[in-house]
XYZ file of C-alpha atoms in Angstrom:
781
model
C -44.942 46.221 25.962
C -45.357 43.022 27.987
C -42.782 43.930 30.615
C -44.956 46.835 31.513
C -48.313 45.326 30.543
C -49.680 45.467 34.092
C -49.122 49.222 34.212
C -50.838 49.657 30.859
C -53.701 47.191 31.268
C -54.178 47.202 35.069
C -53.540 43.471 35.302
C -52.191 41.584 38.266
C -48.613 41.520 37.009
C -46.463 41.905 33.916
C -43.427 40.135 32.613
C -40.402 40.862 30.515
C -40.470 38.798 27.349
C -37.150 38.811 25.457
C -36.714 36.981 22.164
C -33.755 35.357 20.351
C -32.897 33.303 17.320
C -32.390 29.568 17.770
C -32.962 28.180 14.305
C -30.031 26.673 12.387
C -28.118 29.103 10.280
C -24.927 31.154 10.233
C -24.250 33.107 13.392
C -24.177 36.881 12.963
C -21.701 39.309 14.454
C -22.334 42.288 16.637
C -21.590 44.983 14.108
C -21.751 47.748 16.668
C -19.158 45.958 18.774
C -16.675 45.436 15.958
C -15.203 42.281 14.527
C -16.275 39.079 16.213
C -14.062 36.114 16.788
C -14.851 33.149 14.564
C -13.554 29.665 14.031
C -13.448 28.724 10.326
C -12.532 25.179 11.171
C -15.741 24.721 13.214
C -18.133 27.096 11.418
C -17.239 27.269 7.727
C -19.685 30.185 7.152
C -18.160 32.250 9.978
C -15.584 34.942 9.216
C -13.777 37.740 11.027
C -16.629 40.261 10.474
C -20.179 39.365 9.516
C -21.805 41.356 6.759
C -24.901 43.398 7.423
C -26.931 40.889 5.455
C -26.041 38.122 7.870
C -26.846 40.347 10.841
C -30.156 41.342 9.289
C -31.020 37.691 8.736
C -30.226 36.766 12.344
C -32.239 39.736 13.629
C -35.237 38.786 11.476
C -35.108 35.192 12.694
C -34.942 36.321 16.334
C -37.865 38.681 15.668
C -40.052 35.866 14.316
C -39.200 33.344 17.036
C -39.781 35.836 19.848
C -43.061 37.109 18.423
C -44.425 33.589 17.909
C -43.646 32.548 21.511
C -45.010 35.791 22.950
C -48.262 35.811 20.986
C -48.863 32.127 21.693
C -48.979 32.770 25.445
C -50.899 36.054 25.086
C -53.607 34.140 23.246
C -54.364 32.006 26.340
C -56.515 34.005 28.815
C -55.337 32.074 31.867
C -51.728 32.933 31.102
C -52.509 36.501 30.019
C -55.201 37.849 32.283
C -54.687 36.016 35.585
C -51.380 34.143 35.926
C -49.199 36.322 33.688
C -46.723 33.506 32.847
C -44.247 34.810 30.297
C -41.729 32.166 29.023
C -40.590 34.696 26.417
C -38.917 36.579 29.266
C -36.000 34.150 28.915
C -35.565 34.509 25.155
C -34.301 38.096 24.895
C -31.361 37.901 27.364
C -30.354 34.370 26.301
C -30.349 34.994 22.548
C -28.807 38.404 23.073
C -26.046 36.724 25.083
C -25.493 34.200 22.292
C -26.038 36.236 19.070
C -25.222 39.760 20.199
C -26.800 42.930 18.772
C -28.968 41.216 16.098
C -30.565 39.058 18.792
C -31.025 41.992 21.181
C -32.643 44.275 18.575
C -34.658 41.489 16.943
C -36.293 40.475 20.220
C -36.869 44.118 21.277
C -38.501 44.889 17.919
C -40.828 41.888 18.259
C -41.806 43.026 21.750
C -42.515 46.528 20.372
C -44.800 45.101 17.688
C -46.684 43.143 20.357
C -47.115 46.329 22.418
C -48.451 48.189 19.394
C -50.934 45.391 18.706
C -52.201 45.050 22.284
C -51.493 48.342 24.082
C -52.969 51.816 23.654
C -49.768 53.579 24.641
C -48.434 56.800 23.211
C -45.409 56.783 20.929
C -43.352 58.221 23.769
C -44.308 55.339 26.057
C -43.650 52.769 23.335
C -40.206 54.268 22.727
C -39.422 54.108 26.443
C -40.517 50.488 26.686
C -38.382 49.675 23.611
C -35.254 51.184 25.229
C -35.877 49.349 28.505
C -36.383 46.056 26.598
C -33.022 46.588 24.834
C -31.389 47.116 28.232
C -33.033 43.944 29.554
C -31.830 41.904 26.526
C -28.300 43.298 26.422
C -27.274 43.649 30.073
C -26.403 39.935 30.623
C -24.285 39.868 27.476
C -22.141 42.875 28.343
C -21.654 41.842 31.965
C -20.897 38.218 31.019
C -18.108 39.100 28.584
C -16.752 41.812 30.876
C -16.346 39.265 33.674
C -14.855 36.614 31.367
C -12.703 38.887 29.210
C -9.432 37.268 30.432
C -10.721 33.720 30.521
C -9.461 31.055 28.144
C -13.123 30.068 27.633
C -15.158 33.264 27.596
C -18.167 32.035 25.625
C -21.499 31.200 27.343
C -21.083 27.609 28.422
C -22.127 26.129 31.773
C -19.079 23.914 32.157
C -18.301 25.114 35.685
C -20.114 26.083 38.872
C -18.779 29.646 38.668
C -20.296 30.241 35.245
C -23.624 28.806 36.336
C -23.595 31.041 39.411
C -22.695 34.043 37.239
C -25.656 33.363 34.984
C -28.067 33.140 37.934
C -26.649 36.341 39.411
C -27.135 38.060 36.060
C -30.735 36.834 35.995
C -31.384 38.452 39.404
C -29.558 41.693 38.553
C -31.172 41.975 35.127
C -34.651 41.477 36.559
C -34.030 44.014 39.345
C -32.617 46.596 36.886
C -35.532 46.340 34.491
C -38.034 46.675 37.331
C -36.216 49.736 38.580
C -36.204 51.226 35.096
C -39.928 50.610 34.680
C -40.642 52.124 38.070
C -38.657 55.243 37.238
C -40.165 55.552 33.756
C -43.816 54.844 34.631
C -43.900 56.194 38.171
C -46.154 53.489 39.676
C -48.021 53.893 42.931
C -47.019 52.059 46.162
C -49.952 49.703 45.707
C -48.297 48.282 42.603
C -45.304 47.003 44.598
C -46.470 43.374 44.615
C -46.949 43.588 40.866
C -43.325 44.653 40.383
C -42.242 41.867 42.693
C -44.202 39.274 40.697
C -42.760 40.600 37.455
C -39.255 40.289 38.815
C -39.859 36.774 40.110
C -41.353 35.749 36.752
C -38.294 37.028 34.905
C -35.875 35.274 37.248
C -37.885 32.094 37.141
C -38.010 32.027 33.333
C -34.348 32.924 32.934
C -33.471 30.077 35.244
C -35.830 27.287 34.207
C -36.224 28.193 30.505
C -33.087 30.204 29.778
C -30.575 27.637 31.043
C -31.896 24.748 28.884
C -32.282 27.104 25.907
C -28.670 28.268 26.173
C -27.539 24.658 26.560
C -29.381 23.731 23.339
C -27.816 26.655 21.476
C -24.343 25.773 22.755
C -24.820 22.173 21.592
C -26.016 23.289 18.148
C -23.731 23.954 15.150
C -24.369 27.693 15.528
C -21.460 29.945 16.436
C -21.859 32.606 19.125
C -20.468 36.083 18.591
C -18.397 37.960 21.127
C -17.510 41.651 21.635
C -14.420 43.061 19.964
C -12.297 42.664 23.102
C -12.645 38.863 22.980
C -10.001 37.320 20.723
C -10.269 33.652 21.706
C -11.613 31.545 18.801
C -14.801 29.639 19.529
C -14.559 25.850 19.536
C -17.787 23.951 19.291
C -17.548 21.029 21.703
C -20.011 18.275 20.891
C -19.740 16.549 24.260
C -20.930 18.033 27.555
C -18.781 17.685 30.636
C -19.970 16.386 33.980
C -20.767 19.871 35.314
C -22.967 20.712 32.352
C -24.859 17.463 32.577
C -25.384 17.918 36.292
C -26.606 21.544 35.925
C -29.043 20.772 33.125
C -30.360 17.667 34.850
C -30.831 19.562 38.111
C -32.504 22.560 36.443
C -34.884 20.437 34.405
C -35.789 18.310 37.412
C -36.335 21.422 39.559
C -38.431 23.068 36.855
C -40.646 20.008 36.582
C -41.008 19.842 40.370
C -41.936 23.494 40.715
C -44.226 23.292 37.703
C -46.039 20.415 39.356
C -46.380 22.352 42.596
C -47.683 25.358 40.685
C -50.263 23.319 38.805
C -51.526 21.791 42.055
C -51.873 25.229 43.628
C -53.700 26.619 40.602
C -55.951 23.551 40.401
C -57.115 23.845 44.010
C -57.399 27.650 43.974
C -60.832 29.344 44.386
C -62.751 30.313 41.266
C -62.975 33.918 42.437
C -60.565 35.992 40.335
C -59.336 38.093 43.219
C -58.782 35.051 45.388
C -57.133 33.307 42.471
C -54.731 36.200 41.952
C -53.856 36.096 45.638
C -53.086 32.394 45.340
C -50.923 33.053 42.280
C -48.996 35.778 44.100
C -48.473 33.371 47.003
C -47.300 30.706 44.552
C -44.665 33.020 43.046
C -43.252 33.850 46.455
C -43.263 30.207 47.565
C -41.443 29.186 44.391
C -38.887 31.909 45.040
C -38.444 30.727 48.612
C -38.066 27.113 47.427
C -35.576 28.037 44.691
C -33.110 29.584 47.122
C -32.649 26.500 49.370
C -32.635 24.239 46.316
C -29.959 26.014 44.294
C -27.599 27.080 47.057
C -26.848 23.458 48.062
C -26.590 22.627 44.393
C -23.876 25.238 43.894
C -22.026 24.069 46.980
C -22.142 20.461 45.878
C -21.316 21.385 42.282
C -18.318 23.425 43.416
C -17.085 20.509 45.545
C -17.693 18.027 42.706
C -15.935 20.250 40.228
C -12.825 20.884 42.331
C -12.440 17.301 43.511
C -13.567 15.273 40.518
C -14.814 17.051 37.406
C -11.949 19.470 36.829
C -9.188 16.976 37.656
C -10.670 14.455 35.239
C -11.023 17.119 32.519
C -7.472 18.339 33.066
C -6.168 14.790 32.958
C -8.109 13.987 29.777
C -7.001 17.205 28.053
C -3.389 16.746 29.107
C -3.349 13.141 27.910
C -4.416 14.195 24.413
C -1.211 16.167 23.855
C 1.129 14.303 26.168
C 2.815 12.112 23.551
C 3.553 15.052 21.260
C 4.927 17.124 24.143
C 6.902 14.198 25.500
C 8.681 13.597 22.173
C 9.642 17.276 22.018
C 10.800 17.297 25.644
C 12.925 14.183 25.163
C 14.586 15.652 22.069
C 15.353 18.873 23.992
C 16.483 17.088 27.150
C 13.529 18.110 29.335
C 11.847 15.686 31.714
C 8.741 17.649 32.799
C 6.085 14.956 32.646
C 3.718 16.054 35.422
C 0.083 16.647 34.556
C -0.500 20.289 33.650
C -2.858 22.311 35.867
C -5.147 24.877 34.259
C -5.724 28.456 35.441
C -8.475 27.430 37.883
C -6.329 24.779 39.539
C -7.243 21.267 40.522
C -7.504 19.576 43.884
C -7.774 15.852 43.196
C -8.686 13.718 46.176
C -9.220 10.069 46.993
C -9.154 7.748 43.954
C -8.650 10.707 41.604
C -5.491 11.665 43.483
C -4.281 8.074 43.163
C -5.027 8.232 39.458
C -2.945 11.441 39.128
C -0.062 9.887 41.039
C -0.106 6.661 39.041
C -0.392 8.621 35.795
C 2.614 10.761 36.696
C 4.600 7.641 37.592
C 3.599 6.031 34.314
C 4.734 9.158 32.476
C 8.094 9.196 34.230
C 8.589 5.547 33.316
C 7.445 6.217 29.759
C 9.846 9.132 29.373
C 12.670 6.915 30.575
C 11.619 4.233 28.128
C 11.331 6.770 25.301
C 14.805 8.084 26.086
C 16.227 4.575 25.958
C 14.272 3.875 22.795
C 15.454 7.165 21.316
C 19.075 6.262 22.055
C 18.613 2.745 20.685
C 16.951 4.124 17.563
C 19.766 6.613 17.053
C 22.296 3.820 17.503
C 20.410 1.674 15.035
C 20.366 4.519 12.563
C 24.116 4.892 12.913
C 24.508 1.132 12.528
C 22.227 1.184 9.481
C 24.323 3.950 7.963
C 27.497 1.995 8.605
C 25.930 -1.149 7.164
C 24.888 0.800 4.092
C 28.487 1.955 3.644
C 29.653 -1.640 4.185
C 27.163 -2.830 1.581
C 28.472 -0.325 -0.957
C 32.045 -1.377 -0.181
C 31.149 -5.040 -0.536
C 29.294 -4.491 -3.807
C 32.202 -2.462 -5.140
C 34.575 -5.329 -4.267
C 32.999 -7.534 -6.956
C 33.404 -6.550 -10.609
C 30.439 -5.243 -12.591
C 32.012 -3.984 -15.824
C 33.203 -6.795 -18.104
C 33.651 -4.819 -21.325
C 37.426 -5.200 -21.285
C 37.138 -9.009 -21.133
C 34.662 -8.960 -24.010
C 36.936 -6.816 -26.164
C 40.169 -8.708 -25.447
C 39.017 -12.302 -25.080
C 35.556 -12.471 -26.702
C 34.083 -13.593 -23.384
C 30.423 -12.910 -22.645
C 30.324 -12.419 -18.825
C 27.510 -11.583 -16.388
C 27.475 -11.359 -12.588
C 24.665 -11.089 -10.032
C 24.774 -10.773 -6.241
C 21.905 -10.018 -3.834
C 22.628 -10.422 -0.105
C 19.866 -11.662 2.186
C 20.788 -8.885 4.646
C 22.535 -5.550 4.299
C 25.831 -7.379 3.787
C 26.408 -11.034 3.013
C 28.989 -13.760 2.739
C 28.801 -14.480 -1.007
C 31.301 -13.126 -3.485
C 32.521 -13.551 -7.043
C 35.556 -12.283 -8.900
C 36.845 -12.057 -12.474
C 40.437 -11.125 -13.335
C 43.157 -11.790 -15.900
C 45.705 -14.545 -15.370
C 48.664 -14.392 -17.711
C 48.448 -13.184 -21.272
C 45.464 -15.200 -22.464
C 43.856 -16.498 -19.265
C 40.824 -15.253 -17.375
C 40.000 -16.481 -13.859
C 36.444 -16.855 -12.535
C 35.922 -17.301 -8.776
C 32.766 -17.690 -6.725
C 32.431 -18.327 -2.982
C 29.912 -18.659 -0.167
C 30.908 -18.020 3.464
C 29.053 -19.812 6.236
C 26.743 -17.497 8.179
C 25.401 -14.083 7.284
C 25.818 -10.466 8.230
C 28.943 -8.553 9.127
C 31.127 -11.502 10.300
C 30.475 -13.375 7.064
C 31.150 -10.233 5.023
C 34.516 -9.659 6.719
C 35.527 -13.294 6.219
C 34.354 -13.039 2.624
C 36.647 -10.082 1.935
C 39.570 -12.010 3.378
C 38.795 -15.156 1.359
C 38.356 -13.219 -1.881
C 41.663 -11.423 -1.408
C 43.604 -14.613 -0.637
C 42.138 -16.550 -3.551
C 42.971 -13.772 -5.998
C 46.501 -13.522 -4.618
C 47.317 -17.238 -4.909
C 45.558 -17.725 -8.249
C 47.795 -14.993 -9.684
C 50.963 -16.360 -8.074
C 50.450 -20.101 -8.649
C 50.102 -22.032 -11.914
C 48.195 -24.932 -10.353
C 44.726 -24.122 -9.025
C 44.843 -26.964 -6.515
C 48.011 -25.498 -5.000
C 46.415 -22.043 -4.915
C 43.427 -23.416 -2.994
C 45.738 -25.289 -0.615
C 47.714 -22.160 0.221
C 44.583 -20.030 0.627
C 43.050 -22.674 2.916
C 46.069 -22.594 5.234
C 45.825 -18.820 5.552
C 42.075 -18.931 6.228
C 42.517 -21.547 8.954
C 44.863 -19.229 10.849
C 43.223 -16.985 13.465
C 39.804 -18.285 12.532
C 38.385 -18.057 16.059
C 34.839 -17.600 14.723
C 35.131 -21.032 13.052
C 33.856 -19.706 9.726
C 34.450 -21.497 6.464
C 33.864 -20.807 2.793
C 32.905 -22.932 -0.183
C 34.608 -21.838 -3.386
C 34.910 -22.725 -7.039
C 37.549 -21.231 -9.336
C 38.437 -21.809 -12.957
C 40.893 -20.295 -15.420
C 39.971 -20.190 -19.101
C 42.736 -20.204 -21.691
C 41.130 -18.175 -24.444
C 43.596 -19.378 -27.078
C 42.994 -23.109 -26.668
C 39.672 -23.292 -24.841
C 41.217 -25.267 -21.976
C 39.481 -24.687 -18.637
C 41.334 -25.591 -15.432
C 39.310 -25.621 -12.243
C 39.367 -26.418 -8.521
C 36.451 -26.948 -6.174
C 36.312 -26.532 -2.384
C 32.945 -27.910 -1.327
C 30.993 -25.699 -3.730
C 27.973 -26.485 -5.881
C 29.003 -27.939 -9.267
C 28.540 -25.303 -11.975
C 26.302 -25.714 -15.007
C 28.325 -26.517 -18.128
C 27.135 -25.660 -21.589
C 29.179 -27.684 -24.061
C 28.399 -28.576 -27.644
C 24.967 -27.011 -27.246
C 24.024 -29.206 -24.245
C 23.543 -28.316 -20.580
C 24.748 -30.465 -17.700
C 26.402 -30.165 -14.325
C 30.195 -30.276 -14.413
C 31.476 -33.500 -12.930
C 34.174 -32.556 -10.431
C 35.447 -33.577 -7.024
C 33.901 -31.227 -4.439
C 36.805 -31.175 -1.971
C 36.554 -29.842 1.589
C 35.484 -26.297 2.392
C 38.194 -23.678 2.874
C 38.982 -22.669 6.453
C 38.012 -25.973 8.080
C 41.301 -27.944 8.215
C 44.738 -26.624 7.305
C 46.125 -30.062 6.279
C 43.754 -30.491 3.322
C 45.269 -30.532 -0.167
C 43.265 -29.658 -3.234
C 43.682 -30.896 -6.802
C 43.094 -29.354 -10.177
C 40.794 -30.631 -12.909
C 40.375 -29.559 -16.526
C 38.179 -29.786 -19.586
C 38.137 -28.159 -22.992
C 35.456 -25.870 -24.256
C 34.804 -24.674 -27.757
C 33.609 -21.252 -28.855
C 29.990 -20.945 -27.751
C 30.516 -23.058 -24.640
C 30.418 -21.622 -21.111
C 29.829 -22.087 -17.383
C 27.267 -20.805 -14.890
C 28.646 -20.602 -11.337
C 26.146 -20.099 -8.517
C 25.811 -20.370 -4.734
C 23.335 -22.495 -2.811
C 21.106 -19.445 -2.341
C 19.811 -20.266 -5.849
C 19.249 -24.012 -5.639
C 18.077 -23.890 -2.009
C 15.693 -20.937 -2.355
C 12.424 -21.878 -0.632
C 8.834 -20.902 -1.338
C 6.052 -20.300 1.202
C 5.521 -24.067 1.561
C 9.250 -24.488 2.301
C 9.876 -26.390 -0.945
C 13.326 -25.901 -2.491
C 13.996 -24.540 -5.936
C 16.328 -27.446 -6.674
C 19.055 -28.139 -9.187
C 16.700 -29.870 -11.619
C 14.473 -26.799 -11.924
C 17.603 -24.671 -12.351
C 18.730 -26.789 -15.299
C 15.245 -26.767 -16.822
C 15.059 -22.984 -16.635
C 18.369 -22.565 -18.448
C 17.458 -25.206 -21.049
C 14.152 -23.491 -21.829
C 15.865 -20.133 -22.184
C 18.573 -21.568 -24.423
C 16.059 -23.353 -26.625
C 14.037 -20.178 -27.068
C 17.196 -18.226 -27.962
C 18.310 -20.834 -30.507
C 14.865 -20.913 -32.119
C 14.870 -17.151 -32.456
C 18.333 -17.112 -33.975
C 17.490 -19.853 -36.440
C 14.330 -18.015 -37.466
C 16.466 -14.939 -38.154
C 18.582 -16.955 -40.589
C 21.763 -17.218 -38.519
C 23.566 -20.044 -36.835
C 22.076 -21.066 -33.468
C 24.041 -19.297 -30.769
C 21.982 -19.812 -27.583
C 21.248 -17.312 -24.844
C 23.742 -14.720 -23.645
C 25.315 -14.889 -20.198
C 23.370 -11.850 -19.011
C 20.071 -13.297 -20.241
C 20.782 -16.569 -18.443
C 21.536 -14.811 -15.141
C 18.495 -12.523 -15.391
C 16.162 -15.386 -16.304
C 17.421 -17.506 -13.431
C 17.046 -14.667 -10.901
C 13.508 -13.970 -12.122
C 12.643 -17.662 -11.934
C 13.908 -17.915 -8.354
C 11.920 -14.817 -7.319
C 8.752 -16.124 -8.947
C 9.210 -19.489 -7.239
C 9.812 -17.960 -3.799
C 6.815 -15.628 -4.065
C 6.248 -13.816 -0.769
C 8.642 -16.023 1.170
C 11.573 -14.027 2.613
C 15.011 -14.493 1.080
C 16.832 -16.823 3.463
C 20.292 -16.840 1.881
C 22.499 -14.720 -0.346
C 21.926 -15.251 -4.073
C 25.013 -14.992 -6.271
C 25.662 -16.048 -9.871
C 28.548 -15.709 -12.291
C 28.281 -16.831 -15.916
C 30.556 -16.679 -18.925
C 30.444 -17.903 -22.501
C 33.233 -17.992 -25.018
C 31.510 -15.818 -27.496
C 33.569 -16.196 -30.705
C 31.606 -16.095 -33.978
C 31.077 -19.656 -35.161
C 30.666 -20.903 -38.703
C 29.063 -24.341 -38.877
C 28.562 -26.953 -41.598
C 26.838 -30.336 -41.601
C 27.889 -32.828 -44.311
C 26.865 -36.394 -45.106
C 29.582 -38.942 -44.289
C 30.593 -39.348 -47.954
C 33.896 -38.726 -49.683
C 32.102 -36.735 -52.389
C 31.504 -33.945 -49.835
C 35.178 -32.958 -49.684
C 34.681 -30.171 -52.217
C 31.965 -28.664 -50.004
C 34.278 -28.942 -47.005
C 37.085 -27.119 -48.871
C 34.674 -24.421 -50.031
C 33.589 -23.920 -46.397
C 37.182 -23.661 -45.107
C 38.668 -21.449 -47.834
C 37.082 -18.087 -46.824
C 37.802 -18.760 -43.158
C 41.506 -19.197 -43.870
C 41.760 -15.861 -45.619
C 42.550 -12.638 -43.866
C 45.302 -10.834 -42.035
C 48.055 -13.256 -40.920
C 46.554 -16.226 -42.792
C 48.752 -17.405 -45.675
C 48.088 -19.881 -48.543
C 50.353 -22.300 -46.706
C 47.986 -22.140 -43.727
C 45.060 -22.908 -46.035
C 46.872 -25.904 -47.523
C 47.742 -27.306 -44.113
C 44.204 -26.843 -42.848
C 42.691 -28.513 -45.904
C 45.110 -31.431 -45.670
C 44.347 -32.080 -41.992
C 40.586 -31.667 -42.446
C 40.618 -33.994 -45.445
C 42.344 -36.708 -43.425
C 39.920 -36.351 -40.530
C 36.779 -36.285 -42.711
C 37.860 -39.245 -44.875
C 38.771 -41.337 -41.817
C 35.346 -40.633 -40.324
C 33.624 -41.617 -43.574
C 35.671 -44.848 -44.012
C 36.032 -46.123 -40.453
C 33.422 -44.353 -38.327
C 30.475 -46.386 -39.596
C 31.055 -50.147 -40.024
C 28.915 -52.171 -42.361
C 25.281 -52.233 -41.328
C 25.470 -49.050 -39.260
C 23.693 -45.940 -40.589
C 26.031 -43.295 -41.935
C 25.037 -40.221 -39.937
C 26.073 -36.656 -40.845
C 29.279 -35.011 -39.664
C 29.212 -31.560 -37.978
C 32.073 -29.110 -38.503
C 32.408 -25.829 -36.616
C 35.084 -23.190 -37.121
C 35.698 -20.057 -35.045
C 38.268 -17.400 -35.849
C 39.795 -15.508 -32.911
C 41.313 -12.441 -34.564
C 42.652 -11.009 -31.280
C 44.438 -14.189 -30.227
C 45.396 -15.123 -33.825
C 43.826 -18.616 -33.637
C 41.570 -20.849 -35.654
C 39.384 -23.232 -33.607
C 37.980 -26.308 -35.378
C 35.606 -28.938 -34.024
C 34.695 -32.198 -35.799
C 31.738 -34.041 -34.282
C 30.328 -37.360 -35.498
C 28.141 -40.163 -34.181
C 30.364 -42.965 -35.400
C 31.960 -45.670 -33.285
C 34.045 -44.496 -30.367
C 37.601 -43.800 -31.469
C 40.274 -41.583 -29.859
C 42.838 -40.739 -32.552
C 45.117 -39.115 -29.957
C 45.608 -42.440 -28.157
C 47.955 -43.654 -30.925
C 51.662 -42.967 -30.753
C 52.605 -41.389 -34.098
C 56.161 -42.800 -33.881
C 54.789 -46.311 -34.139
C 52.708 -45.594 -37.189
C 54.147 -46.786 -40.488
C 52.701 -44.907 -43.446
C 53.112 -48.026 -45.629
C 51.313 -50.257 -43.106
C 47.883 -50.931 -44.575
C 46.685 -52.426 -41.239
C 46.949 -49.101 -39.412
C 44.671 -46.786 -41.336
C 44.553 -43.248 -40.021
C 48.028 -43.105 -38.671
C 49.118 -40.612 -41.306
C 46.244 -38.291 -40.438
C 47.305 -38.332 -36.790
C 50.849 -37.397 -37.781
C 49.548 -34.524 -39.881
C 47.332 -33.274 -37.058
C 50.156 -33.324 -34.542
C 52.494 -31.612 -36.959
C 50.263 -28.838 -38.219
C 47.956 -28.151 -35.265
C 48.982 -26.324 -32.091
C 46.495 -28.040 -29.787
C 44.461 -31.252 -30.058
C 41.794 -32.529 -27.662
C 39.374 -35.455 -27.947
C 36.268 -36.245 -25.873
C 33.420 -38.712 -26.164
C 30.111 -37.226 -24.986
C 26.479 -38.184 -25.619
C 27.459 -40.853 -28.150
C 29.542 -38.484 -30.230
C 33.245 -38.264 -31.052
C 34.356 -34.667 -30.515
C 37.767 -33.611 -31.814
C 38.911 -30.073 -31.045
C 41.864 -28.444 -32.822
C 43.527 -25.071 -32.522
C 45.755 -23.511 -35.193
C 47.702 -20.321 -34.569
C 48.282 -18.001 -37.479
C 50.062 -15.193 -35.599
């Protein structure tokens, strides 16, 4: 055994040569000490208790490493026979401290094998040396963990001056204990005292200058140390060294290099005589020991000062900052205001600039807590406001109708509405409600401004318009009365543009009024255009304004699209506007596609539905705007008089009368329609068709076809007829039937006008796009 080699071989001195395991691999547990603490998050292979296979592997690795280091130095005569330098003396205690029982036994077994190979000792002596080597390897481990059993960081790590001092004290005590054990076991003579002293100095020297760097390397490695069963703190592998560690390692390495240089100089200039050389070596060991004491004591004093004044305060501040935000949020929620920097169990004494840093950090935290509290209150208030706005949005959306099935069933109206505020609530609105027995009112409006004020003014405007449209026959009067009410107590100076119309579903007459609103899109006779109407002044601006009513007649299949300026003035990312021309083009393309599809299916062209028109327009606006934010509320309301239409196109020739009668006959049959009704209808239609054929196309003008459309409204008990031709402009309703003499050959057509006025319930004539359009309504109920 190398610790006792001088006693066995009569050499100048011996050395303790412990071994440990420092190669990468899973850390083993001390099975004799019970379950070790492990950190699965840092060492995936670690677990609560290592298996015996892991421990055996760690012990074997420590055995090999120790034996290789020991035999390498034994093979050099200068190290073995004269100087007796034993770096392996640092391996056993260090690896035993880190790996536990597998490291202790592995290194002791390797030392025993070396003794067997090189010593002629009896088995009893070898057994004694083996026990003493186990004590030498294990004593630092048991003392270290006993001292640090209540520490929050009990594992071997030189992150403080106290731990470094503890390690050096253990090196001295361990060396003294093993020398005492050897002395008691071997019984050496007094002359061997210097040899024991050299052995002890060698052990201390190696534990200090080799053991400290070795333990630092192990602590920086991915290996996990094992602790006795009374240690329950999980190990956390820290990849960065603190200031104390860096200072200790730097100082130890520099000191080791300095003393190594001194030793080499002494050995180089020593006499060649072996006895004299041994004396020089003994002197060198004592001089190194004397130099170590004055070197390391100031280091510990300075390190302790540095740690208390700078290192620990900075570490505490850094650690506390990592969790400050999380703790601060919890404290604010629970009403606590403890923002001071936490002090660990060893305390901190910041001074100078560090103290200023602590003070400024605490002030910053107090200010931050105050800011967080204000932000927390503001956020809570915003959440309450957001909840209230969400309720307001639901109320506003519920104020506009969404279910139009009753209007479809009663009046054959195809209706669709769309509203999307730019904010939570907006100033746009639309409304649909019944007026009288056969009338349906459509209203759309746009309040100036956005947000809650506009929404409140919108609710007021919608309510007033509905009230006066129901109470007043004339739409202009209804707008005038609503305007006066809106001008009262309008301190916010808000105003609203509005358009309203009432459709008489028995005659097709549409009465409307406009208060500064966009003109709606009119679909009439299969063509799209903007309704020509006086815009009027906005509601809520001046209470002396009077509004007037306009009217036009629509046929089955015709309709209106009402919209707000959020559609036509939608902007893209380049701030270009959607525009009214693009709006009309979008609807025309949709209508053309719908008519083509219907014609391909074999039916009469009907055009797009109201819902399809609204959806297509909304999608077109969104595609045009792209990623640009919605700047204004987007609202649309569309309707189409959706009666089934039967159509016929005939050449302008008298011979086509039979085809006209054949077309009308099935339409005049059914509940409430009598033969008398059929005769009257045929008589009136004959007069109209013949007059068009005879007088609509003068000589030299092409005789273009005549279009006839008939729609039967079973619910209202009406027949709707439309004659459309491209003849010369002629308004048959402009003639006074009382002045028409049936025998007067100069006034052709007068009899037909009399028949129309007598047998038809409603007559309307318009001239549009070069066509004469005559609309007639006949009640049969």
